Coordinates of C-alpha atoms and ligand atoms in Angstrom, one line a residue:
M1 CA 0.0 0.0 0.0
T2 CA 1.3 3.4 -0.8
Q3 CA -0.3 6.8 0.1
V4 CA -0.9 9.9 -1.9
L5 CA -1.9 13.4 -0.8
K6 CA -4.7 15.0 -2.7
I7 CA -4.7 18.8 -2.4
E8 CA -7.6 20.9 -3.6
G9 CA -6.0 24.2 -4.4
Q10 CA -6.9 27.9 -3.8
H11 CA -8.5 27.7 -0.4
P12 CA -7.1 30.6 1.6
L13 CA -5.2 29.6 4.8
K14 CA -5.6 31.4 8.1
G15 CA -4.7 30.7 11.7
V16 CA -1.8 29.5 13.9
V17 CA 0.6 26.7 13.3
R18 CA 3.2 25.4 15.8
I19 CA 6.6 24.3 14.6
S20 CA 7.9 21.0 15.9
G21 CA 11.4 20.0 17.1
S22 CA 14.2 20.1 14.5
K23 CA 14.4 17.0 12.3
N24 CA 18.1 17.5 11.5
A25 CA 19.0 18.0 15.2
T26 CA 16.8 15.0 16.3
V27 CA 18.4 12.6 13.9
A28 CA 21.8 13.4 15.4
L29 CA 20.7 13.6 19.0
I30 CA 19.2 10.1 19.0
P31 CA 22.4 8.3 17.9
A32 CA 24.4 10.6 20.3
T33 CA 22.5 9.1 23.3
I34 CA 24.4 5.9 23.0
L35 CA 27.6 7.7 24.1
S36 CA 26.2 7.5 27.6
S37 CA 27.4 4.7 29.7
L38 CA 25.9 6.1 32.9
G39 CA 22.1 6.1 32.4
P40 CA 19.2 7.3 30.3
I41 CA 18.7 10.4 28.2
S42 CA 15.4 12.1 28.2
I43 CA 14.6 14.2 25.1
I44 CA 11.5 16.3 24.6
G45 CA 10.1 18.0 21.5
V46 CA 10.7 15.0 19.4
P47 CA 8.9 15.4 16.0
H48 CA 6.5 12.7 14.7
I49 CA 8.4 11.8 11.6
S50 CA 9.3 8.4 10.2
D51 CA 13.1 9.2 10.4
V52 CA 12.7 9.0 14.2
E53 CA 10.9 5.6 13.9
S54 CA 13.8 4.3 11.8
L55 CA 16.4 5.5 14.3
N56 CA 14.4 4.0 17.2
H57 CA 14.4 0.6 15.3
L58 CA 18.2 0.9 15.0
L59 CA 18.5 1.7 18.8
E60 CA 16.4 -1.3 19.6
F61 CA 18.5 -3.4 17.2
L62 CA 21.5 -2.4 19.3
N63 CA 19.7 -3.5 22.5
V64 CA 19.0 0.0 23.7
E65 CA 15.7 0.6 25.6
V66 CA 13.5 3.2 24.1
N67 CA 10.4 4.5 25.9
T68 CA 7.8 7.2 25.1
P69 CA 6.3 8.3 28.4
S70 CA 4.3 11.1 26.7
D71 CA 3.8 12.6 23.3
G72 CA 7.1 13.9 21.9
H73 CA 9.1 12.6 24.8
L74 CA 11.7 9.9 24.3
V75 CA 13.6 8.2 27.1
I76 CA 16.6 6.3 25.7
D77 CA 18.5 4.0 28.0
P78 CA 21.7 2.6 26.4
T79 CA 22.8 0.7 29.6
H80 CA 22.6 -2.7 27.7
L81 CA 24.0 -1.4 24.4
K82 CA 25.6 -4.0 22.2
N83 CA 28.0 -3.3 19.4
I84 CA 26.3 -5.3 16.7
S85 CA 27.1 -4.9 13.0
L86 CA 24.4 -2.4 11.7
D87 CA 22.9 -4.4 8.8
H88 CA 19.3 -3.5 9.7
P89 CA 17.1 -2.3 6.7
A90 CA 16.5 1.0 8.6
V91 CA 20.1 2.1 7.9
N92 CA 19.1 2.6 4.2
K93 CA 16.0 4.6 5.0
L94 CA 17.9 7.8 6.1
R95 CA 21.2 9.5 5.6
A96 CA 21.6 10.3 9.3
S97 CA 22.1 6.6 10.2
Y98 CA 25.7 7.6 9.6
Y99 CA 25.8 9.2 13.1
F100 CA 25.9 5.7 14.5
M101 CA 29.4 5.6 13.0
G102 CA 30.8 8.4 15.2
A103 CA 28.8 7.4 18.3
L104 CA 29.7 3.6 18.2
L105 CA 33.3 4.4 17.3
G106 CA 33.5 6.8 20.3
R107 CA 31.9 4.3 22.6
F108 CA 33.5 1.0 21.5
K109 CA 36.4 2.1 19.2
E110 CA 34.9 -0.1 16.5
V111 CA 31.8 0.0 14.2
K112 CA 30.6 -2.0 11.3
M113 CA 27.7 -0.7 9.2
K114 CA 26.1 -0.6 5.8
M115 CA 26.3 2.4 3.5
P116 CA 23.6 4.9 4.8
G117 CA 20.6 5.8 2.6
G118 CA 18.5 9.0 2.4
C119 CA 17.3 11.5 -0.2
Y120 CA 19.0 11.4 -3.5
L121 CA 20.3 14.9 -4.1
G122 CA 23.1 14.0 -6.4
P123 CA 26.3 12.4 -5.1
R124 CA 26.6 12.6 -1.3
P125 CA 30.0 11.3 -0.3
I126 CA 31.1 10.8 3.3
D127 CA 34.8 11.0 2.7
L128 CA 35.2 13.9 5.2
H129 CA 33.6 11.9 8.0
L130 CA 36.0 9.0 7.3
K131 CA 39.0 11.3 7.1
G132 CA 38.1 12.7 10.4
F133 CA 37.8 9.2 12.0
E134 CA 41.2 8.4 10.5
A135 CA 42.8 11.5 11.9
L136 CA 41.6 10.3 15.4
G137 CA 43.5 7.1 14.8
A138 CA 40.8 4.8 13.2
H139 CA 41.4 2.5 10.3
V140 CA 38.6 2.5 7.7
E141 CA 37.8 -0.4 5.4
Y142 CA 34.9 -0.6 2.9
T143 CA 34.1 -4.0 1.5
Q144 CA 31.0 -5.5 0.1
G145 CA 28.8 -2.6 1.0
Y146 CA 30.0 -2.4 4.6
Y147 CA 32.2 0.1 6.5
H148 CA 34.4 -1.4 9.1
I149 CA 36.0 1.4 11.2
K150 CA 38.3 0.4 14.0
A151 CA 40.8 2.0 16.3
E152 CA 43.2 0.7 19.0
K153 CA 42.4 4.0 20.7
L154 CA 41.1 7.4 19.6
V155 CA 43.5 10.3 20.1
G156 CA 42.4 13.9 19.7
A157 CA 43.7 15.6 16.5
K158 CA 43.5 18.8 14.5
I159 CA 41.1 18.3 11.6
F160 CA 40.5 20.7 8.8
L161 CA 37.3 20.1 6.8
D162 CA 37.7 20.9 3.1
I163 CA 34.0 21.6 3.0
S164 CA 32.1 22.8 6.1
S165 CA 29.9 19.7 6.2
V166 CA 27.2 19.4 8.8
G167 CA 27.3 15.6 8.9
A168 CA 31.1 15.4 9.2
T169 CA 31.3 18.1 11.9
I170 CA 28.7 16.3 14.0
N171 CA 30.1 12.8 13.4
I172 CA 33.7 13.8 14.3
M173 CA 32.4 15.6 17.4
L174 CA 30.6 12.5 18.5
A175 CA 33.7 10.3 18.2
A176 CA 36.0 12.9 19.7
T177 CA 34.0 13.3 22.9
L178 CA 35.5 10.1 24.2
A179 CA 38.9 10.4 22.5
Q180 CA 42.1 11.0 24.5
G181 CA 43.1 14.7 24.5
R182 CA 42.0 17.6 22.4
T183 CA 40.4 17.6 19.0
T184 CA 40.0 20.8 17.0
I185 CA 37.7 20.9 14.0
E186 CA 38.6 23.8 11.7
N187 CA 36.2 25.1 9.0
A188 CA 33.5 23.4 11.0
A189 CA 29.9 23.8 9.9
K190 CA 28.0 26.4 11.9
E191 CA 24.4 25.2 11.6
P192 CA 22.1 25.6 14.7
E193 CA 21.6 21.8 14.8
I194 CA 25.4 21.5 15.6
I195 CA 25.0 23.8 18.6
D196 CA 22.0 21.7 19.7
V197 CA 24.0 18.5 19.6
A198 CA 27.0 20.0 21.4
T199 CA 24.6 21.4 24.1
M200 CA 23.2 17.9 24.8
L201 CA 26.7 16.3 24.7
N202 CA 28.0 18.9 27.2
R203 CA 25.0 18.2 29.5
M204 CA 26.0 14.5 29.2
G205 CA 29.5 15.5 30.5
A206 CA 31.4 16.3 27.3
N207 CA 33.7 19.3 27.0
I208 CA 32.9 21.0 23.7
K209 CA 33.6 24.6 22.9
G210 CA 33.0 26.8 19.9
A211 CA 29.9 25.0 18.4
G212 CA 28.2 27.5 16.1
T213 CA 31.6 29.0 15.0
N214 CA 34.0 27.6 12.5
V215 CA 36.4 26.2 15.1
I216 CA 35.1 23.6 17.5
T217 CA 37.3 22.2 20.3
I218 CA 36.6 19.0 22.0
E219 CA 38.5 17.9 25.1
G220 CA 38.0 14.2 25.4
V221 CA 36.5 12.8 28.6
E222 CA 36.4 9.3 30.2
Q223 CA 32.7 8.7 30.0
L224 CA 29.3 10.4 29.4
G225 CA 26.1 10.0 31.3
G226 CA 22.3 10.7 31.2
T227 CA 20.7 14.1 30.9
F228 CA 17.5 15.9 29.9
H229 CA 17.3 17.9 26.6
E230 CA 14.7 19.9 24.7
I231 CA 15.2 20.0 20.9
I232 CA 15.4 23.4 19.1
P233 CA 12.5 24.3 16.7
D234 CA 12.9 23.1 13.1
R235 CA 14.0 26.1 11.1
I236 CA 13.3 24.3 7.8
E237 CA 9.8 23.4 8.8
A238 CA 9.3 27.0 10.0
G239 CA 10.7 28.2 6.6
T240 CA 8.4 25.9 4.7
Y241 CA 5.3 27.3 6.5
M242 CA 6.6 30.8 5.9
I243 CA 6.7 30.1 2.2
I244 CA 3.3 28.5 2.3
A245 CA 1.9 31.6 4.1
A246 CA 3.5 33.9 1.5
A247 CA 1.9 31.8 -1.2
A248 CA -1.6 31.2 0.2
A249 CA -2.4 32.7 3.6
E250 CA -4.8 35.5 4.5
E251 CA -2.6 35.5 7.7
M252 CA -0.6 32.8 9.3
I253 CA 1.0 33.0 12.8
I254 CA 3.9 30.6 12.9
E255 CA 4.8 29.8 16.5
N256 CA 7.9 28.2 18.1
V257 CA 10.4 29.9 15.7
I258 CA 13.8 31.2 16.5
P259 CA 13.7 34.1 14.0
Q260 CA 17.5 34.4 13.8
H261 CA 17.6 30.8 12.3
V262 CA 15.4 31.9 9.3
E263 CA 16.9 35.4 8.7
S264 CA 18.1 34.7 5.2
L265 CA 14.6 33.5 4.2
I266 CA 12.9 36.5 6.0
S267 CA 15.2 38.8 4.0
K268 CA 14.3 37.1 0.7
L269 CA 10.6 37.2 1.4
K270 CA 10.8 40.9 2.2
D271 CA 12.7 41.5 -1.1
M272 CA 9.8 39.7 -2.8
G273 CA 7.3 42.1 -1.2
V274 CA 5.9 39.8 1.4
S275 CA 4.6 41.2 4.7
V276 CA 6.6 39.5 7.5
E277 CA 6.2 40.5 11.1
V278 CA 8.9 39.1 13.3
E279 CA 8.3 38.7 17.1
R280 CA 10.5 37.1 19.7
D281 CA 9.4 33.5 19.1
H282 CA 6.9 33.7 16.3
V283 CA 6.4 35.3 12.9
I284 CA 3.2 36.5 11.2
I285 CA 3.0 36.3 7.4
K286 CA 0.4 37.3 4.8
K287 CA 0.1 36.2 1.2
G288 CA 2.2 38.5 -1.0
I289 CA 0.5 40.5 -3.7
D290 CA 2.4 41.5 -6.8
L291 CA 5.4 39.4 -5.8
K292 CA 8.7 40.5 -7.1
P293 CA 11.3 38.1 -8.6
V294 CA 14.6 37.5 -6.7
D295 CA 17.9 35.7 -7.2
V296 CA 18.9 33.1 -4.6
K297 CA 22.2 31.4 -4.0
T298 CA 22.2 28.5 -1.5
L299 CA 25.0 28.6 1.0
P300 CA 26.0 27.0 4.4
Y301 CA 24.3 28.6 7.4
P302 CA 23.7 31.5 7.9
G303 CA 23.3 31.8 4.1
F304 CA 20.1 30.7 2.3
A305 CA 19.4 27.0 3.2
T306 CA 19.5 24.5 0.4
D307 CA 16.6 22.7 2.1
L308 CA 14.4 25.8 1.5
Q309 CA 15.5 26.3 -2.1
Q310 CA 13.0 23.7 -3.3
P311 CA 9.8 25.2 -1.7
L312 CA 11.0 28.7 -2.5
T313 CA 11.2 27.8 -6.2
T314 CA 7.4 27.2 -6.2
L315 CA 6.8 30.6 -4.7
L316 CA 9.0 32.2 -7.3
T317 CA 6.6 30.8 -10.0
Q318 CA 4.2 33.4 -8.6
A319 CA 6.5 36.4 -8.9
K320 CA 6.3 38.7 -11.9
G321 CA 9.5 38.4 -13.8
E322 CA 12.6 36.2 -13.9
S323 CA 14.2 34.7 -10.8
I324 CA 17.5 32.8 -10.8
V325 CA 18.2 30.1 -8.2
N326 CA 21.8 29.0 -7.9
E327 CA 22.3 25.8 -5.9
T328 CA 25.9 25.5 -4.5
I329 CA 25.5 22.8 -1.9
Y330 CA 23.8 20.0 -4.0
T331 CA 24.1 21.1 -7.6
E332 CA 21.6 18.4 -8.8
R333 CA 18.9 19.3 -6.3
F334 CA 16.3 20.3 -8.9
K335 CA 14.1 17.3 -9.4
H336 CA 11.2 19.3 -8.0
C337 CA 11.5 21.6 -11.0
L338 CA 10.5 18.8 -13.4
E339 CA 7.4 18.1 -11.3
L340 CA 6.6 21.8 -11.1
Q341 CA 6.8 22.0 -14.9
R342 CA 4.0 19.4 -15.1
L343 CA 1.8 21.8 -13.1
G344 CA 2.5 24.6 -15.5
A345 CA 5.6 26.3 -14.1
N346 CA 8.0 27.9 -16.6
I347 CA 11.5 26.8 -15.3
S348 CA 14.6 26.2 -17.3
L349 CA 17.5 24.2 -15.9
S350 CA 21.2 24.5 -16.6
P351 CA 24.0 23.1 -14.3
A352 CA 23.4 24.1 -10.7
T353 CA 20.9 26.8 -11.8
A354 CA 17.1 27.1 -12.3
T355 CA 15.6 30.1 -14.1
I356 CA 12.0 30.7 -13.1
K357 CA 9.8 32.9 -15.2
G358 CA 6.6 34.1 -13.6
E359 CA 4.0 34.7 -12.9
T360 CA 2.4 31.4 -14.1
S361 CA -0.9 29.8 -13.2
L362 CA -0.5 26.3 -11.8
F363 CA -2.9 23.5 -12.6
G364 CA -3.4 20.4 -10.5
D365 CA -2.1 17.1 -11.9
H366 CA -0.3 13.9 -10.6
V367 CA 3.2 14.6 -9.4
T368 CA 5.8 12.7 -7.4
A369 CA 7.7 13.7 -4.3
T370 CA 11.2 12.5 -5.4
D371 CA 12.7 13.6 -2.1
L372 CA 11.6 15.3 1.1
R373 CA 11.9 19.0 0.2
C374 CA 10.7 18.3 -3.3
G375 CA 7.6 17.0 -1.5
A376 CA 7.4 20.3 0.3
A377 CA 7.7 22.3 -3.0
L378 CA 4.8 20.2 -4.4
V379 CA 2.6 20.9 -1.4
V380 CA 3.2 24.6 -1.8
A381 CA 2.2 24.2 -5.5
G382 CA -0.9 22.1 -4.7
L383 CA -2.1 24.8 -2.3
I384 CA -2.0 27.5 -5.0
A385 CA -2.9 25.4 -8.1
Q386 CA -6.3 25.4 -9.7
G387 CA -8.0 22.0 -9.2
T388 CA -6.6 18.9 -7.5
T389 CA -2.9 18.0 -7.2
T390 CA -2.1 14.4 -6.3
I391 CA 1.3 13.9 -4.7
H392 CA 2.7 10.4 -4.9
D393 CA 5.5 8.9 -2.8
V394 CA 4.3 10.8 0.3
Y395 CA 6.6 8.7 2.5
H396 CA 9.4 11.1 1.6
I397 CA 7.3 14.0 3.2
D398 CA 6.5 11.9 6.2
R399 CA 10.3 11.3 6.8
G400 CA 10.7 14.9 7.8
Y401 CA 7.5 16.9 8.3
D402 CA 5.6 16.4 11.5
E403 CA 1.9 15.8 10.5
L404 CA 2.1 18.2 7.6
D405 CA -1.4 17.4 6.3
H406 CA -3.0 17.8 9.7
K407 CA -1.3 21.1 10.4
L408 CA -2.4 22.4 7.0
I409 CA -6.0 21.2 7.4
A410 CA -6.2 23.0 10.7
L411 CA -5.2 26.2 8.7
G412 CA -8.1 25.6 6.2
A413 CA -6.4 23.6 3.5
K414 CA -8.4 20.9 1.7
I415 CA -6.2 17.8 1.8
T416 CA -6.9 14.1 1.9
R417 CA -4.6 11.2 2.4
V418 CA -5.6 8.3 0.2
E419 CA -4.3 4.7 0.3
L420 CA -3.6 3.2 -3.1
N421 CA -3.5 -0.5 -3.8
D422 CA -0.2 -1.1 -5.6
Ligands
LIG501 N1 30.3 16.6 1.4 C1 31.4 16.0 0.9 N2 32.0 15.0 1.6 C2 31.5 14.7 2.9 C3 30.4 15.3 3.4 C4 29.8 16.3 2.6 O1 31.8 16.2 -0.2 O2 32.1 13.8 3.5 C5 29.6 17.6 0.6 C6 28.2 17.2 0.2 O3 28.1 16.4 -1.0 C7 27.5 18.6 0.0 C8 28.2 19.5 1.0 O4 29.4 18.8 1.4 O5 27.8 19.1 -1.3 C9 27.4 19.7 2.3 O6 27.0 18.5 2.8 P1 26.7 18.2 4.4 O7 27.6 17.2 4.8 O8 26.7 19.5 5.1 O9 25.2 17.7 4.3 P2 24.6 16.5 5.2 O10 25.2 16.6 6.6 O11 24.7 15.2 4.5 C10 22.7 18.0 6.2 C11 21.2 17.8 6.2 C12 20.6 18.1 4.9 C13 21.0 19.5 4.4 C14 22.6 19.6 4.4 C15 23.1 21.0 4.0 C16 20.9 16.2 8.0 C17 20.5 14.8 8.3 N3 20.9 16.5 6.7 O12 23.1 16.9 5.3 O13 19.2 18.1 5.0 O14 20.6 19.7 3.1 O15 23.1 19.3 5.7 O16 22.6 21.9 4.9 O17 21.2 17.0 8.8 C18 17.0 17.7 4.4 O18 16.7 18.0 5.6 O19 16.2 17.7 3.5 C19 18.4 17.5 4.1 C20 18.8 16.9 3.0

């Protein structure tokens, strides 16, 4: 059985939506818990997304106890953790399963696991993660689809990342917390999710300084223990609702937002002529009238997020004139454009660049969410298109958006989820 979302377009949205805990922080925080040898970790604000289910399957596979005492609250007890070769099917369901590499390597000095899966956005190598582990003293072997990473002992080192990779920064940080001596990560990524992971690790007893800057220092400690942690709000979910509001809302109040985390989007929306009111922990957005075209270049944080490039492209189809989107993080992250073309968008593609000519009317049709944020781009399109848009492969959306259809229905959208017999 597969599911589709059917969206009847052009119903104005109005009301309040609450943003959930950050997916990209959560998917690192959950593997990070297994670094504790001294009791359970309690995490609140956990989003209802299938990536969390996949990671919980992996925890249980590793003999970790996972409990959900209340909604959005996970208690993870790694007391009986076993270092089993990670050949579970859930490894292929998400990219972030690679965080078990750093965590198990830190804890046991050895890890064996399959190649992680995740959204196809063009090539997504993990060479920088592996180089980092090697710098800490590990030996890496890749045979028959499995990584085997092993160290006699992990010793802190100076590591320069050629690209400021989010995943490599977090993975090296995880392994280095239990290494001997000091690790310095230079040209580290500065995304807010990295600060969130470092905050939880420090509460567990780690000694990490500089998270959120491009130099992170980790003084290795003997062992880590249990703690309590509340996940930061999801800046990409917040950004997605901000774009939806700019496209289709009489007025939307988006709560549980750290406005600083979405500054680059706020600035673009204002350039497009959208009314954005920014308060301490929420933003208020109204549908833009006579939207202006803008040029966008995706960059590491605090630049414009690649994850918001896809939904923004849909909004740009509604601007009068030509917008140019230059994707510098994942140069092939444009599959959504082919789907948007089916709905009537005028987009031409050249390497790493999409040129969008607007404004164009969109018309409902059958489209496919080829990846998570492509799904978000198609939801924005469905809400503004004439007629009904049917989005296939909804499981991509469910990987990363907490109850997207329910939240939108509460705002006035006409959406149904339909089971299809394969
Ligand atoms: N890169 C390498 N070698 C590496 C690692 C990365 O060449 O070893 C390259 C990548 O190919 C890419 C660039 O470096 O061109 C940046 O990749 P990064 O490692 O920062 O990405 P990631 O950690 O795999 C996370 C998010 C992505 C988000 C990117 C960029 C998670 C689980 N995923 O991926 O989120 O697009 O950072 O901000 O945190 C999404 O949420 O839809 C999503 C794909």
